[in-house]
Short mmCIF file of C-alpha atoms and ligand atoms in Angstrom, two decimals:
data_model
loop_
_atom_site.label_atom_id
_atom_site.label_comp_id
_atom_site.label_asym_id
_atom_site.label_seq_id
_atom_site.Cartn_x
_atom_site.Cartn_y
_atom_site.Cartn_z
CA MET A 1 -24.96 -20.90 7.74
CA THR A 2 -24.91 -19.75 4.14
CA ARG A 3 -23.29 -16.34 4.10
CA PHE A 4 -21.43 -17.22 0.90
CA THR A 5 -24.08 -18.95 -1.18
CA ASN A 6 -23.54 -18.10 -4.87
CA LYS A 7 -20.20 -16.48 -4.04
CA LYS A 8 -17.01 -17.41 -5.82
CA ALA A 9 -13.87 -17.34 -3.68
CA LEU A 10 -10.16 -17.88 -4.28
CA VAL A 11 -7.76 -18.57 -1.42
CA ILE A 12 -4.12 -18.16 -2.41
CA GLY A 13 -2.11 -20.56 -0.24
CA GLY A 14 -4.92 -22.79 1.00
CA SER A 15 -3.36 -26.22 1.38
CA ARG A 16 -2.29 -25.88 5.01
CA GLY A 17 -2.57 -23.75 8.13
CA ILE A 18 -4.63 -20.58 8.18
CA GLY A 19 -5.43 -20.77 4.47
CA ALA A 20 -6.84 -24.29 4.83
CA ALA A 21 -9.05 -23.14 7.72
CA VAL A 22 -10.34 -20.32 5.50
CA VAL A 23 -11.06 -22.76 2.67
CA ARG A 24 -13.07 -24.94 5.08
CA ARG A 25 -14.99 -22.00 6.50
CA LEU A 26 -15.92 -20.45 3.16
CA ALA A 27 -16.90 -23.82 1.69
CA GLU A 28 -19.00 -24.72 4.76
CA GLU A 29 -20.82 -21.43 4.38
CA GLY A 30 -21.76 -22.06 0.79
CA ALA A 31 -18.99 -20.51 -1.34
CA SER A 32 -17.64 -22.08 -4.47
CA VAL A 33 -13.97 -22.16 -3.46
CA THR A 34 -10.76 -22.51 -5.44
CA PHE A 35 -7.47 -22.58 -3.57
CA THR A 36 -3.83 -22.68 -4.56
CA TYR A 37 -0.89 -24.61 -3.26
CA ALA A 38 2.75 -24.98 -4.23
CA GLY A 39 4.41 -27.94 -2.52
CA SER A 40 1.72 -29.73 -0.50
CA LYS A 41 -0.03 -31.77 -3.17
CA ASP A 42 -1.32 -34.49 -0.84
CA ALA A 43 -2.71 -32.01 1.68
CA ALA A 44 -4.30 -29.99 -1.13
CA GLU A 45 -5.97 -33.03 -2.66
CA ALA A 46 -7.25 -34.19 0.73
CA LEU A 47 -8.69 -30.75 1.47
CA ALA A 48 -10.34 -30.60 -1.95
CA THR A 49 -11.97 -33.98 -1.34
CA GLU A 50 -13.07 -32.95 2.16
CA THR A 51 -14.57 -29.59 1.20
CA GLY A 52 -15.53 -29.86 -2.46
CA ALA A 53 -13.17 -26.97 -3.23
CA THR A 54 -10.94 -26.97 -6.30
CA ALA A 55 -7.18 -27.19 -5.75
CA VAL A 56 -4.85 -25.53 -8.26
CA ARG A 57 -1.07 -25.82 -8.20
CA SER A 58 0.28 -22.29 -8.63
CA ASP A 59 3.51 -20.89 -7.22
CA ALA A 60 2.84 -17.56 -5.50
CA ALA A 61 6.46 -16.56 -6.18
CA ASP A 62 5.71 -16.57 -9.91
CA ARG A 63 3.95 -13.33 -10.84
CA ASP A 64 2.61 -14.55 -14.15
CA ALA A 65 1.27 -17.71 -12.54
CA VAL A 66 -0.48 -15.67 -9.83
CA ILE A 67 -2.13 -13.42 -12.40
CA ALA A 68 -3.18 -16.32 -14.62
CA THR A 69 -4.61 -18.25 -11.67
CA VAL A 70 -6.67 -15.30 -10.48
CA ARG A 71 -7.94 -14.66 -14.00
CA GLU A 72 -8.95 -18.28 -14.51
CA ALA A 73 -10.70 -18.51 -11.13
CA GLY A 74 -12.62 -15.26 -11.61
CA PRO A 75 -14.67 -13.23 -11.59
CA LEU A 76 -14.21 -13.45 -7.83
CA ASP A 77 -16.52 -12.22 -5.10
CA VAL A 78 -13.88 -12.98 -2.47
CA LEU A 79 -10.08 -13.09 -2.67
CA VAL A 80 -8.11 -14.21 0.38
CA VAL A 81 -4.31 -14.22 0.21
CA SER A 82 -2.79 -16.41 2.91
CA ALA A 83 0.31 -17.82 1.18
CA GLY A 84 3.32 -16.75 3.14
CA VAL A 85 6.80 -17.78 4.12
CA LEU A 86 8.85 -16.88 7.17
CA VAL A 87 12.59 -16.31 6.85
CA ILE A 88 14.16 -15.14 10.10
CA GLY A 89 17.70 -14.90 11.37
CA ASP A 90 20.69 -12.59 11.43
CA ALA A 91 20.11 -9.98 8.73
CA LEU A 92 23.84 -9.94 8.01
CA GLU A 93 23.87 -13.67 7.34
CA LEU A 94 20.55 -14.49 5.67
CA ASP A 95 20.62 -15.68 2.06
CA PRO A 96 19.54 -12.75 -0.14
CA ASP A 97 17.79 -15.13 -2.54
CA ALA A 98 15.65 -16.45 0.32
CA ILE A 99 14.73 -12.87 1.24
CA ASP A 100 13.85 -12.07 -2.37
CA ARG A 101 11.64 -15.15 -2.55
CA MET A 102 9.90 -14.17 0.69
CA ILE A 103 9.20 -10.74 -0.78
CA ASP A 104 7.87 -12.40 -3.95
CA VAL A 105 5.44 -14.60 -1.98
CA ASN A 106 4.50 -12.26 0.87
CA VAL A 107 4.33 -8.94 -1.01
CA ARG A 108 4.29 -9.24 -4.77
CA ALA A 109 1.75 -12.10 -4.85
CA PRO A 110 -0.88 -10.31 -2.71
CA TYR A 111 -0.42 -7.13 -4.75
CA PHE A 112 -0.69 -8.69 -8.19
CA ALA A 113 -3.45 -11.08 -7.12
CA SER A 114 -5.51 -8.22 -5.67
CA VAL A 115 -5.08 -6.03 -8.73
CA GLU A 116 -5.96 -8.86 -11.09
CA ALA A 117 -9.00 -9.83 -9.02
CA ALA A 118 -10.16 -6.23 -9.01
CA ARG A 119 -10.38 -6.14 -12.80
CA THR A 120 -13.54 -8.26 -12.79
CA MET A 121 -14.66 -8.25 -9.15
CA PRO A 122 -18.30 -7.16 -8.84
CA GLU A 123 -19.73 -4.55 -6.48
CA GLY A 124 -19.57 -5.93 -2.95
CA GLY A 125 -16.32 -7.78 -3.62
CA ARG A 126 -13.96 -8.52 -0.76
CA ILE A 127 -10.16 -8.72 -0.62
CA VAL A 128 -8.61 -10.01 2.61
CA VAL A 129 -4.85 -10.40 3.03
CA ILE A 130 -3.20 -12.26 5.89
CA GLY A 131 -0.54 -9.92 7.27
CA SER A 132 0.92 -10.34 10.74
CA THR A 133 1.10 -8.68 14.10
CA ASN A 134 4.76 -8.23 13.11
CA GLY A 135 3.55 -5.59 10.67
CA ASP A 136 2.99 -3.49 13.80
CA ARG A 137 5.46 -4.88 16.29
CA MET A 138 8.72 -6.84 15.95
CA PRO A 139 9.85 -7.42 19.53
CA PHE A 140 12.80 -9.72 18.81
CA ALA A 141 15.90 -9.63 16.60
CA GLY A 142 16.07 -11.39 13.28
CA GLY A 143 12.68 -10.46 11.87
CA ALA A 144 13.42 -7.34 9.85
CA ALA A 145 12.71 -8.75 6.40
CA TYR A 146 9.59 -10.64 7.51
CA ALA A 147 8.26 -7.51 9.25
CA LEU A 148 9.01 -5.53 6.10
CA THR A 149 6.77 -7.86 4.09
CA LYS A 150 3.91 -7.62 6.58
CA SER A 151 4.10 -3.84 7.01
CA ALA A 152 3.93 -3.60 3.22
CA MET A 153 0.45 -5.15 3.36
CA GLN A 154 -0.75 -2.21 5.43
CA GLY A 155 0.19 0.35 2.79
CA MET A 156 -1.18 -1.84 0.05
CA ALA A 157 -4.56 -2.18 1.75
CA ARG A 158 -4.83 1.53 2.41
CA GLY A 159 -4.05 2.36 -1.19
CA LEU A 160 -6.21 -0.32 -2.83
CA ALA A 161 -9.09 0.55 -0.50
CA ARG A 162 -9.02 4.03 -2.05
CA ASP A 163 -8.82 2.63 -5.56
CA LEU A 164 -11.65 0.14 -5.14
CA GLY A 165 -13.93 1.80 -2.59
CA PRO A 166 -15.94 3.63 -5.24
CA ARG A 167 -16.89 0.19 -6.61
CA GLY A 168 -18.03 -1.09 -3.22
CA ILE A 169 -15.03 -3.41 -2.90
CA THR A 170 -13.30 -3.61 0.47
CA VAL A 171 -9.64 -4.39 1.19
CA ASN A 172 -8.52 -5.42 4.67
CA VAL A 173 -5.53 -6.99 6.40
CA VAL A 174 -5.88 -9.62 9.12
CA GLN A 175 -2.85 -9.53 11.43
CA PRO A 176 -2.51 -12.74 13.42
CA GLY A 177 -0.21 -13.27 16.33
CA PRO A 178 1.23 -16.73 16.93
CA VAL A 179 -1.10 -19.30 15.37
CA ASP A 180 -0.56 -23.04 15.70
CA THR A 181 0.46 -24.11 12.19
CA ASP A 182 3.45 -25.75 10.55
CA MET A 183 4.99 -22.28 10.27
CA ASN A 184 4.77 -21.64 14.00
CA PRO A 185 3.86 -24.72 16.06
CA ALA A 186 2.47 -24.16 19.54
CA ASN A 187 5.13 -26.54 20.88
CA GLY A 188 7.98 -24.90 18.96
CA PRO A 189 11.19 -23.58 20.55
CA MET A 190 10.08 -19.92 20.32
CA ALA A 191 6.60 -20.43 21.77
CA ASP A 192 7.34 -19.43 25.38
CA GLY A 193 9.20 -16.31 24.26
CA MET A 194 6.29 -15.26 22.06
CA HIS A 195 3.74 -15.93 24.79
CA SER A 196 5.68 -13.61 27.11
CA PHE A 197 4.67 -10.66 24.88
CA MET A 198 0.95 -11.50 24.94
CA ALA A 199 -2.08 -10.60 27.05
CA ILE A 200 -3.59 -14.01 26.25
CA ALA A 201 -0.52 -16.19 26.50
CA ARG A 202 -1.21 -18.96 24.03
CA HIS A 203 -1.13 -19.71 20.32
CA GLY A 204 -4.30 -19.03 18.41
CA GLN A 205 -5.98 -21.66 16.26
CA PRO A 206 -6.33 -21.35 12.48
CA ASP A 207 -10.12 -21.54 12.92
CA GLU A 208 -10.11 -18.43 15.07
CA VAL A 209 -8.42 -16.52 12.26
CA ALA A 210 -10.79 -18.02 9.69
CA SER A 211 -13.76 -16.63 11.65
CA LEU A 212 -12.43 -13.09 11.34
CA VAL A 213 -11.59 -13.56 7.67
CA ALA A 214 -15.09 -14.87 6.98
CA TRP A 215 -16.67 -11.89 8.69
CA LEU A 216 -14.54 -9.44 6.72
CA ALA A 217 -15.44 -11.34 3.53
CA SER A 218 -19.17 -11.28 4.28
CA ALA A 219 -21.88 -8.82 3.28
CA GLU A 220 -22.04 -7.63 6.92
CA ALA A 221 -18.63 -5.95 6.63
CA GLY A 222 -19.44 -3.63 3.74
CA PHE A 223 -18.38 -0.46 5.62
CA VAL A 224 -15.07 -1.96 6.75
CA THR A 225 -12.12 -1.16 4.53
CA ALA A 226 -8.43 -0.29 4.83
CA GLY A 227 -8.61 -1.97 8.25
CA LEU A 228 -5.77 -3.70 10.04
CA TYR A 229 -7.36 -6.43 12.14
CA ALA A 230 -5.21 -7.74 14.98
CA ILE A 231 -6.08 -11.25 16.12
CA ASP A 232 -3.00 -11.76 18.23
CA GLY A 233 -3.87 -12.28 21.89
CA GLY A 234 -2.62 -8.76 22.54
CA PHE A 235 0.87 -9.37 21.11
CA ALA A 236 1.02 -5.87 19.63
CA ALA A 237 -0.48 -4.11 22.66
N1 NAP B 1 1.26 -19.09 11.96
C1 NAP B 1 1.52 -17.90 12.49
O1 NAP B 1 1.91 -17.77 13.68
C2 NAP B 1 1.31 -16.66 11.69
C3 NAP B 1 1.31 -15.44 12.37
C4 NAP B 1 1.11 -14.27 11.67
C5 NAP B 1 0.93 -14.32 10.31
N2 NAP B 1 0.94 -15.52 9.66
C6 NAP B 1 0.73 -15.49 8.22
O2 NAP B 1 -0.37 -16.29 7.88
C7 NAP B 1 -0.20 -16.80 6.58
C8 NAP B 1 -0.40 -18.30 6.60
O3 NAP B 1 0.58 -18.86 7.47
P1 NAP B 1 0.44 -20.31 8.10
O4 NAP B 1 0.85 -20.20 9.51
O5 NAP B 1 -0.85 -20.88 7.74
O6 NAP B 1 1.65 -21.02 7.32
P2 NAP B 1 1.87 -22.53 6.90
O7 NAP B 1 1.21 -23.44 7.86
O8 NAP B 1 3.35 -22.65 6.68
O9 NAP B 1 1.12 -22.63 5.49
C9 NAP B 1 1.56 -21.82 4.45
C10 NAP B 1 0.62 -21.95 3.29
O10 NAP B 1 1.07 -21.04 2.28
C11 NAP B 1 1.28 -21.79 1.09
N3 NAP B 1 2.40 -21.28 0.34
C12 NAP B 1 3.65 -20.99 0.79
N4 NAP B 1 4.43 -20.63 -0.24
C13 NAP B 1 3.65 -20.70 -1.33
C14 NAP B 1 3.88 -20.46 -2.70
N5 NAP B 1 5.08 -20.08 -3.17
N6 NAP B 1 2.86 -20.62 -3.57
C15 NAP B 1 1.65 -21.02 -3.14
N7 NAP B 1 1.37 -21.28 -1.86
C16 NAP B 1 2.37 -21.12 -0.98
C17 NAP B 1 1.57 -23.21 1.55
O11 NAP B 1 1.29 -24.09 0.47
P3 NAP B 1 2.23 -25.35 0.11
O12 NAP B 1 2.55 -26.07 1.37
O13 NAP B 1 1.37 -26.13 -0.83
O14 NAP B 1 3.43 -24.80 -0.54
C18 NAP B 1 0.60 -23.35 2.72
O15 NAP B 1 -0.69 -23.66 2.27
C19 NAP B 1 1.20 -16.37 6.12
O16 NAP B 1 1.07 -15.23 5.30
C20 NAP B 1 1.89 -16.03 7.41
O17 NAP B 1 2.92 -15.09 7.23
C21 NAP B 1 1.12 -16.69 10.32
#
């Protein structure tokens, strides 16, 4: 399949998990892919060797670094923002600096990356942000700040879709439920509790999310914008 031949893509947060699956998928389908990482140098280098993509160390918590990375990788046909961190626990006890950093990575990076990409993105460009089912539903205690960051993606997509629609650029949010990654392993202590909220009671695989991202990033999805795409086994139902 070559849906992305001659397309230039950047995946922010591509060294592991969902982002790495997106890097693989876009590269397999012909895109010229750059991806960023922060801490996982070995995983990033291995993925670059495997896929032919270019790995760039760039901390998504650093606004200037995000903007510079997007500028250097552009002009982009496809921007996918998957970098994310999860800080959960008692809101009265959590370290405020950790919450600020989560907001930097989960909210400010997607916003500034999307705006910077839009400066030079051609007609038909695609912006896809990985939100979360927790943007719609937070069925347990301790997730207020994380949910805040993922609900923020919804407003951002709606607004940017209006800004960029006249140029034929789409902006969508993919909202996974539990997906088997380092962030949320299928054999983790919270797995059974999460499955109890779901119609399909299992973790998803990163590849399943990458399929949806690739469709949203493809030419076929040109009339799809400001969408919130649940891929969550019915978690939010
Ligand atoms: N897994 C789930 O159940 C689930 C469910 C809903 C939504 N999500 C969302 O999906 C996205 C991907 O999650 P995941 O499960 O794939 O997580 P993961 O396995 O923990 O991987 C996180 C990725 O984000 C990158 N990243 C984190 N902080 C970064 C930073 N400051 N700068 C650059 N890259 C950074 C990591 O790179 P380094 O290791 O190189 O730092 C890694 O590639 C996140 O936005 C997450 O909130 C996940």
